[in-house]
Structures are given as structure tokens and as C-alpha cells.
Coordinates of C-alpha atoms in Angstrom, one line a residue:
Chain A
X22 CA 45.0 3.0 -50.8
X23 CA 42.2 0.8 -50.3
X24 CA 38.7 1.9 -52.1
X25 CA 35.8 2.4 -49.2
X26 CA 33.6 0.8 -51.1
X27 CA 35.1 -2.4 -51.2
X28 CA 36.0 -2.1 -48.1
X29 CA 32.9 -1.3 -46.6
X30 CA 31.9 -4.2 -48.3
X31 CA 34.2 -6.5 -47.1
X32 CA 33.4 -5.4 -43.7
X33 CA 29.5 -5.8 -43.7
X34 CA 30.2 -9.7 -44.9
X35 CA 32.2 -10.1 -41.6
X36 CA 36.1 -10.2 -43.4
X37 CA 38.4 -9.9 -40.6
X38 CA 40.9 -9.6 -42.8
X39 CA 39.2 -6.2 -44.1
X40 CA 39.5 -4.9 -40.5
X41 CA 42.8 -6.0 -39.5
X42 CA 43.6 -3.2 -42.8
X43 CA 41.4 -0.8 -41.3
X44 CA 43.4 -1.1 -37.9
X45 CA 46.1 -1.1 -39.6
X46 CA 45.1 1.8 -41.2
X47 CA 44.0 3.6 -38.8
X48 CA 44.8 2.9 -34.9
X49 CA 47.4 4.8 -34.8
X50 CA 46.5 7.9 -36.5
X51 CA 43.1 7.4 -34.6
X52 CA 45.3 7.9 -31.1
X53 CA 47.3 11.0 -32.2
X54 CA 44.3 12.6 -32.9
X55 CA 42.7 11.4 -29.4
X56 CA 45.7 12.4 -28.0
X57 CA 45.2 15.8 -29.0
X58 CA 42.1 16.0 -26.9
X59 CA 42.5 13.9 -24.3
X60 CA 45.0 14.1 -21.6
X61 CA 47.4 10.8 -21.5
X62 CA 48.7 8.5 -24.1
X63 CA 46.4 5.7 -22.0
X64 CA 43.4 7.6 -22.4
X65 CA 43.9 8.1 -25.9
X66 CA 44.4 4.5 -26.5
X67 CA 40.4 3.7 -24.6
X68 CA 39.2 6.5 -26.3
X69 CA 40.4 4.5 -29.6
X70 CA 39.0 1.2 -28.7
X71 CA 35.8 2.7 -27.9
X72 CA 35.7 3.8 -31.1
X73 CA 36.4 0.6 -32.8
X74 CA 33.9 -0.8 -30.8
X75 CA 31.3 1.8 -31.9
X76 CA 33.0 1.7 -36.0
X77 CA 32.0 -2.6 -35.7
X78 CA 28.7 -2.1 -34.5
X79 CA 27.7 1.0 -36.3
X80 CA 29.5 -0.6 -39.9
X81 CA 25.6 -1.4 -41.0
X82 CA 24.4 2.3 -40.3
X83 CA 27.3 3.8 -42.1
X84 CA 25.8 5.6 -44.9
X85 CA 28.7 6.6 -46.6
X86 CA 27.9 10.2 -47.0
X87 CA 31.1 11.3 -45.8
X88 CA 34.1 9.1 -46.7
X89 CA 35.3 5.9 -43.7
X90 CA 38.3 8.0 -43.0
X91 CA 36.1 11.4 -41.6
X92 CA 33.4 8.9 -40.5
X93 CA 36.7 7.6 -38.2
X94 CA 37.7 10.8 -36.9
X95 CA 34.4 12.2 -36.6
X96 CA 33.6 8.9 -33.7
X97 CA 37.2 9.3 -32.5
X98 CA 36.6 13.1 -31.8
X99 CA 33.2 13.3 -30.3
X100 CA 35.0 10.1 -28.0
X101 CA 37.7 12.0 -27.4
X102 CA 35.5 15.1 -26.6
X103 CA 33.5 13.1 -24.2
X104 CA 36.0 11.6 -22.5
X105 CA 37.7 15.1 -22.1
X106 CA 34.6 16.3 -20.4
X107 CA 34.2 19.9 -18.7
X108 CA 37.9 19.9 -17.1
X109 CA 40.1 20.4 -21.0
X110 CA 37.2 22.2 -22.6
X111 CA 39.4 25.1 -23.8
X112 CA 38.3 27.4 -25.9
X113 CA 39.2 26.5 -29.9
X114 CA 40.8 30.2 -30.3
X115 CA 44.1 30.6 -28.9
X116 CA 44.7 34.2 -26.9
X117 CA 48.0 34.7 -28.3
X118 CA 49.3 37.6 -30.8
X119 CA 50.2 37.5 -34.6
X120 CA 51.9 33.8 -35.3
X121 CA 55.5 35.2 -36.5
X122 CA 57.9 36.6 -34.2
X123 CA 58.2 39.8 -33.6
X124 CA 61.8 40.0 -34.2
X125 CA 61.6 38.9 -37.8
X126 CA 60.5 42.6 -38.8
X127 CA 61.8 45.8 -38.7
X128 CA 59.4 48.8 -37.8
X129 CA 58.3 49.3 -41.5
X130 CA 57.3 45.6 -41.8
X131 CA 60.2 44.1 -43.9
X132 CA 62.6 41.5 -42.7
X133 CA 65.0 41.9 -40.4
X134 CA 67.6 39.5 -42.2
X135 CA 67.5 37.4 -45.4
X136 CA 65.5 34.3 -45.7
X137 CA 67.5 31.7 -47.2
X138 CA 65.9 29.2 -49.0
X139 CA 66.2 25.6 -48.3
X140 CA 68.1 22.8 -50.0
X141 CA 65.8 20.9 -52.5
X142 CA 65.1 17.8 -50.3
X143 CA 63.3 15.5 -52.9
X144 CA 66.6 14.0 -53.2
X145 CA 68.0 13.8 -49.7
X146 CA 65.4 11.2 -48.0
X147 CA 67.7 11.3 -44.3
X148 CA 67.1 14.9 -44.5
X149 CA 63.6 14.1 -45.5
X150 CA 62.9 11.7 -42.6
X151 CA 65.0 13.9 -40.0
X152 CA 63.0 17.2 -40.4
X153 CA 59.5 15.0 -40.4
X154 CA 60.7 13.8 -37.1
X155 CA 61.6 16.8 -35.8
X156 CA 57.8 18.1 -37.4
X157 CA 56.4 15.3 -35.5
X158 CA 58.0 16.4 -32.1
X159 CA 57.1 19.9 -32.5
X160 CA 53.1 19.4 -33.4
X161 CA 52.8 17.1 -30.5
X162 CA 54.5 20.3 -28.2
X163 CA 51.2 23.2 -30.1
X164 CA 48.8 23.5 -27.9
X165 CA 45.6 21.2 -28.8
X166 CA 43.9 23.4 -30.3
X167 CA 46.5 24.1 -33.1
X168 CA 47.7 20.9 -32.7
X169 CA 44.4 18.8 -34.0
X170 CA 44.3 21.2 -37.1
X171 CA 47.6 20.4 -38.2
X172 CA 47.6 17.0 -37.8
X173 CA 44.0 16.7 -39.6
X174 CA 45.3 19.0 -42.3
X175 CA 48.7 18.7 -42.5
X176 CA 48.9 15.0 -41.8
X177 CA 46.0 13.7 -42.8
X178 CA 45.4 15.6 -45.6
X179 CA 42.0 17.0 -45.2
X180 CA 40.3 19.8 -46.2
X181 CA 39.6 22.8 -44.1
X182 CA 35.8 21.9 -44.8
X183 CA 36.3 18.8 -43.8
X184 CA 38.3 19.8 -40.7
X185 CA 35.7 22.9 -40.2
X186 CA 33.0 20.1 -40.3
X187 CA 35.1 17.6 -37.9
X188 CA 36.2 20.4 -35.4
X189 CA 32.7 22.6 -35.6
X190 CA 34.7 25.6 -35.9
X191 CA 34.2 28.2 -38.6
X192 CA 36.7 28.7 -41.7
X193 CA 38.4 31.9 -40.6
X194 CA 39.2 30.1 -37.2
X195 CA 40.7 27.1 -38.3
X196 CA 42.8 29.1 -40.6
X197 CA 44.6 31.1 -37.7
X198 CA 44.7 27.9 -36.0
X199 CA 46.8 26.2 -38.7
X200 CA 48.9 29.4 -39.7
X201 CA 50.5 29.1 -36.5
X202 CA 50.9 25.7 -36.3
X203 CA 52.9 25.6 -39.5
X204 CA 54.8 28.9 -38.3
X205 CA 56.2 27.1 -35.6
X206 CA 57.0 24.1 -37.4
X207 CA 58.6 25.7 -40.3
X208 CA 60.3 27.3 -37.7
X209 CA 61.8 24.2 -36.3
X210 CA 62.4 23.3 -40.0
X211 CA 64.7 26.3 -40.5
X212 CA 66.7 25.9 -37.5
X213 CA 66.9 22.2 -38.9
X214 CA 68.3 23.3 -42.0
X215 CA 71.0 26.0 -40.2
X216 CA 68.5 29.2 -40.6
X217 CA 67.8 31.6 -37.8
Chain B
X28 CA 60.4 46.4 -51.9
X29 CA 59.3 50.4 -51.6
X30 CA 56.4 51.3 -49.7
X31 CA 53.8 52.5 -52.2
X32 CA 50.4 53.2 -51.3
X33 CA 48.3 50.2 -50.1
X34 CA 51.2 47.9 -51.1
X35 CA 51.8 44.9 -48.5
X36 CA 54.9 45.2 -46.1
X37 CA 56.6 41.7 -45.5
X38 CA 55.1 41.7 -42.3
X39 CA 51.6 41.4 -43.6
X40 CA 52.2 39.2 -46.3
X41 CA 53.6 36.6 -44.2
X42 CA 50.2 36.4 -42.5
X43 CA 48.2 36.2 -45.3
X44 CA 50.4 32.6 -46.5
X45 CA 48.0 30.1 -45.7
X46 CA 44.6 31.7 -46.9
X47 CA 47.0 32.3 -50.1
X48 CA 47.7 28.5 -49.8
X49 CA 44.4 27.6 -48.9
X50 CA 43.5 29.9 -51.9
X51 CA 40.8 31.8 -49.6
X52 CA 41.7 35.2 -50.3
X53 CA 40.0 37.6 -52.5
X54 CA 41.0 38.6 -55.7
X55 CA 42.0 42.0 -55.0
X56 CA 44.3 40.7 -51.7
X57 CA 45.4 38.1 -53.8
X58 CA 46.6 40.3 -56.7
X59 CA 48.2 42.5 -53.6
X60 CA 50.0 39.4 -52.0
X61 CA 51.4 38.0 -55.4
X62 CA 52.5 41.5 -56.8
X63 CA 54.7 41.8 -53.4
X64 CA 56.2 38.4 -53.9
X65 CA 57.2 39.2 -57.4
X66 CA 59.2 42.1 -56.1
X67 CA 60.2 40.2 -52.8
X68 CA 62.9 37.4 -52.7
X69 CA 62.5 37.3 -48.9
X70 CA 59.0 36.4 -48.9
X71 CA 58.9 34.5 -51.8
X72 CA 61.5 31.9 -50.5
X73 CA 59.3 32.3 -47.0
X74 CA 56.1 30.8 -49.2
X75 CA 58.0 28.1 -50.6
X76 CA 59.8 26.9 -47.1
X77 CA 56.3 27.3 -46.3
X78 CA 55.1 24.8 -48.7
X79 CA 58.0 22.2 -48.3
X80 CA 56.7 22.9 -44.1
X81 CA 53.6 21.2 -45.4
X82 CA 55.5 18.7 -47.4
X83 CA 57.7 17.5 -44.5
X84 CA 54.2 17.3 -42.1
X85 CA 52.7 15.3 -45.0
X86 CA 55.6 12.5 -44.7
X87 CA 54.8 11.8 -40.9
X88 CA 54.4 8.2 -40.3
X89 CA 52.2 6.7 -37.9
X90 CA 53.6 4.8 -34.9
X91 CA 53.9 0.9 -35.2
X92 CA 51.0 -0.7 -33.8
X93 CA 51.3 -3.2 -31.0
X94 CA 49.9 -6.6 -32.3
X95 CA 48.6 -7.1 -29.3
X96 CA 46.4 -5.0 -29.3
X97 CA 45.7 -5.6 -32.9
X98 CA 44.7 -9.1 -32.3
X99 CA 42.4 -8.3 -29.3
X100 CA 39.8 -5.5 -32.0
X101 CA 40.3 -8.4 -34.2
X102 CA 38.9 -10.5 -31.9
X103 CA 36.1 -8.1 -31.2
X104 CA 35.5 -7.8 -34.9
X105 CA 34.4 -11.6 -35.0
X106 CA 32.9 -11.6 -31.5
X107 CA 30.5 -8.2 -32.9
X108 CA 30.0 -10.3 -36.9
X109 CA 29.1 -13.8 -35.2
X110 CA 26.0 -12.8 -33.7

């Protein structure tokens, strides 16, 4: 992991070798999260070099208040956002019911059958890399909403204030948001891994 | 697990995983939620296939970039720098 600061530093002197690790980095992280927002894997892509063209000439401005990585997004979003315009502005809260199924409970709220619990996978890494595909495939089928919350959380590793922040939704919103994400994809997991 | 008062049912528990994860739940719910999975196998191997969810979405890897396109913002980089 590179430090920002040197980075940022790099970057101001003109190192091209600095940005080629920042696009490195970065591109293609910045156009699953576009694509999240915007329609078509080609938008996405425009929507990215836009905002490598506004990440070169805003590098002097940068005031490093917030770390490179959510000063990325944050341009990438609002980009996206833009770009999306009026027709995909949907609504951040999605009108469906309680995230587990239904048929998980009985009437009196406890399980309907056991829940098994999975093999220990630190040591199986084609198991590993299997179900991670099989995550990927299912976040890129949640609909956007969900979708950018798990991939800023879940894959990127930020906070919910940070995401909160990024998103401009409140605290209580994202957190629905990403609770069914993550149902669904443990979901898939279990399937995976020979669960119901 | 016996339905005692204001005890949590499964059903409820399992909804309350990620503010529990995202430790955002007050300490009386959180005293409810952990006191159900002490007595709950079901929901306590739910929370941690929960957790390995995350861990599995945490080992994602980005798509290769095409060095085409890496060359051309490389380009731009230089173009933007030698003015």
C-alpha cells in the first residue's frame, strides 16, 4: 500500500511513474463503482477518464482532508451521478420487505432447518477464490443502490461514515442497504458451500 | 431457544447482524442479541457465515486493466504536468 503523502507528492512534481500506480490502483475499481451508477460498461469507462482528467488537474487543489482513495470515489460518483442524469435517479431506499426469506422461519421466528456452518476456508485458497467469484457475480446482479454499498464497504473497505459521506445517505439507510446486499451474497455463498 | 419475555426470536436477530457488526446497536439490544446467540447454535453459525460473507467480498480482485488505455491517462498525465 502506497502512503498518500508520498504519493501525492510524487504526483505534484509531475512523476508519471506515481500515476501509472494510481491507475493501477485505481481504474478498475473506479469503473465498478461507475458502473454501479451508470448504465453500460462504456459509460462507465468515460465516466472514469473524466475523472482522471479532473484527479490531474485538480492534484494541486487536493487538500488532503479526506484520504486520495475517497477523494477518487467522491469525483468518480458525482461523475457517475452526472452522467446518469434525471433518467436512473432512483431512489437510494429500496421498496422491498425484510432482507431474509421468508421461508427461513417458522411462525414463532426460529429457523426452519439447521444452519450448518461452513468449512474453515483460510486453508482452501480454490475455495477461497471460487466463492469470491461467485460474490463478484452476485453484487454486480443487487440492484444499484445495494450494489454501490457493498462494493464501497465490502470491497473497498470503507467505513459507513465514509460511505454515508460518499453516498449522502444517512446511517440507518446505508445499513439496510448493505444488510441485504450481504444476505443475498451469503446466500449464494451457502449454496456454494452445499447449504440450502 | 424458549420464548421468554422480550427475548429475540431467530427471526429478529438475524436482522439486527450488521448494526451488530457494524457495532451500532445499543447496549440494551446488544446485550438482547448476544444473550440469544449464546443460547442459539443456528444463529450463531448464521453471524459467523456472515462474517466469512464479508471475508470472501473483501478478496475480490479488480479486473486487469487494458494497457492501452493505461498508456493513453499516462499520456494525459504528462500532456496536463508539461504546461
Amino acid at each position: 500500500m502506497i502512503r498518500d503523502d508520498d504519493l501525492l507528492e510524487q504526483l505534484r512534481a509531475g512523476d508519471d511513474a506515481a500515476f501509472a500506480t494510481l491507475v493501477d490502483t485505481y481504474h478498475a475499481r473506479l469503473v465498478r463503482l461507475a458502473r454501479s451508477i451508470v448504465t453500460s460498461r462504456e459509460v462507465a469507462e468515460e465516466v472514469v477518464q473524466e475523472t482522471w482528467l479532473a484527479v490531474v488537474r485538480g492534484i494541486d487543489r487536493f487538500e488532503a482532508r479526506s484520504s486520495l482513495r475517497t477523494w477518487l470515489f467522491h469525483i468518480c460518483i458525482n461523475r457517475a451521478r452526472t452522467t446518469a442524469g434525471k433518467e436512473s435517479r432512483t431512489s437510494p431506499v429500496d421498496p422491498q420487505g425484510p432482507a431474509a426469506d421468508s421461508g427461513w422461519f417458522n411462525n414463532d421466528g426460529s429457523w426452519t432447518s439447521t444452519v450448518e456452518p461452513w468449512p474453515e476456508l483460510v486453508d482452501d485458497r480454490i475455495m477461497a477464490a471460487t466463492l469470491a467469484e461467485q460474490a463478484k457475480h452476485v453484487i454486480e446482479e443487487l440492484p444499484p443502490p445495494q450494489r454501490q454499498v457493498v462494493i464501497l464497504r465490502d470491497v473497498e473497505g470503507l467505513t459507513s461514515a465514509e460511505v454515508c459521506h460518499l453516498l449522502s445517505i444517512t446511517e440507518a439507510n446505508q445499513r439496510v442497504l448493505l444488510h441485504r446486499g450481504r444476505t443475498r451474497i451469503r446466500s449464494a455463498l451457502n449454496h456454494e458451500l452445499g447449504g440450502g | 431457544m424458549a420464548l421468554l419475555g422480550r427475548d429475540l426470536v431467530c427471526q429478529q436477530a438475524v436482522e439486527l447482524v450488521t448494526a451488530y457488526l457494524d457495532d451500532a446497536l445499543s447496549w440494551r439490544q446488544r446485550r438482547r442479541f448476544e444473550a440469544h446467540l449464546r443460547g442459539c447454535p443456528n444463529c450463531s453459525a448464521y453471524l459467523e457465515q456472515m462474517r466469512a460473507t464479508i471475508a470472501t467480498t473483501g478478496r475480490i480482485d479488480p479486473d486487469s486493466l487494458d494497457p492501452e488505455v493505461r498508456d493513453e491517462l499516462i499520456k494525459l498525465f504528462r500532456r496536463q504536468h508539461r504546461r
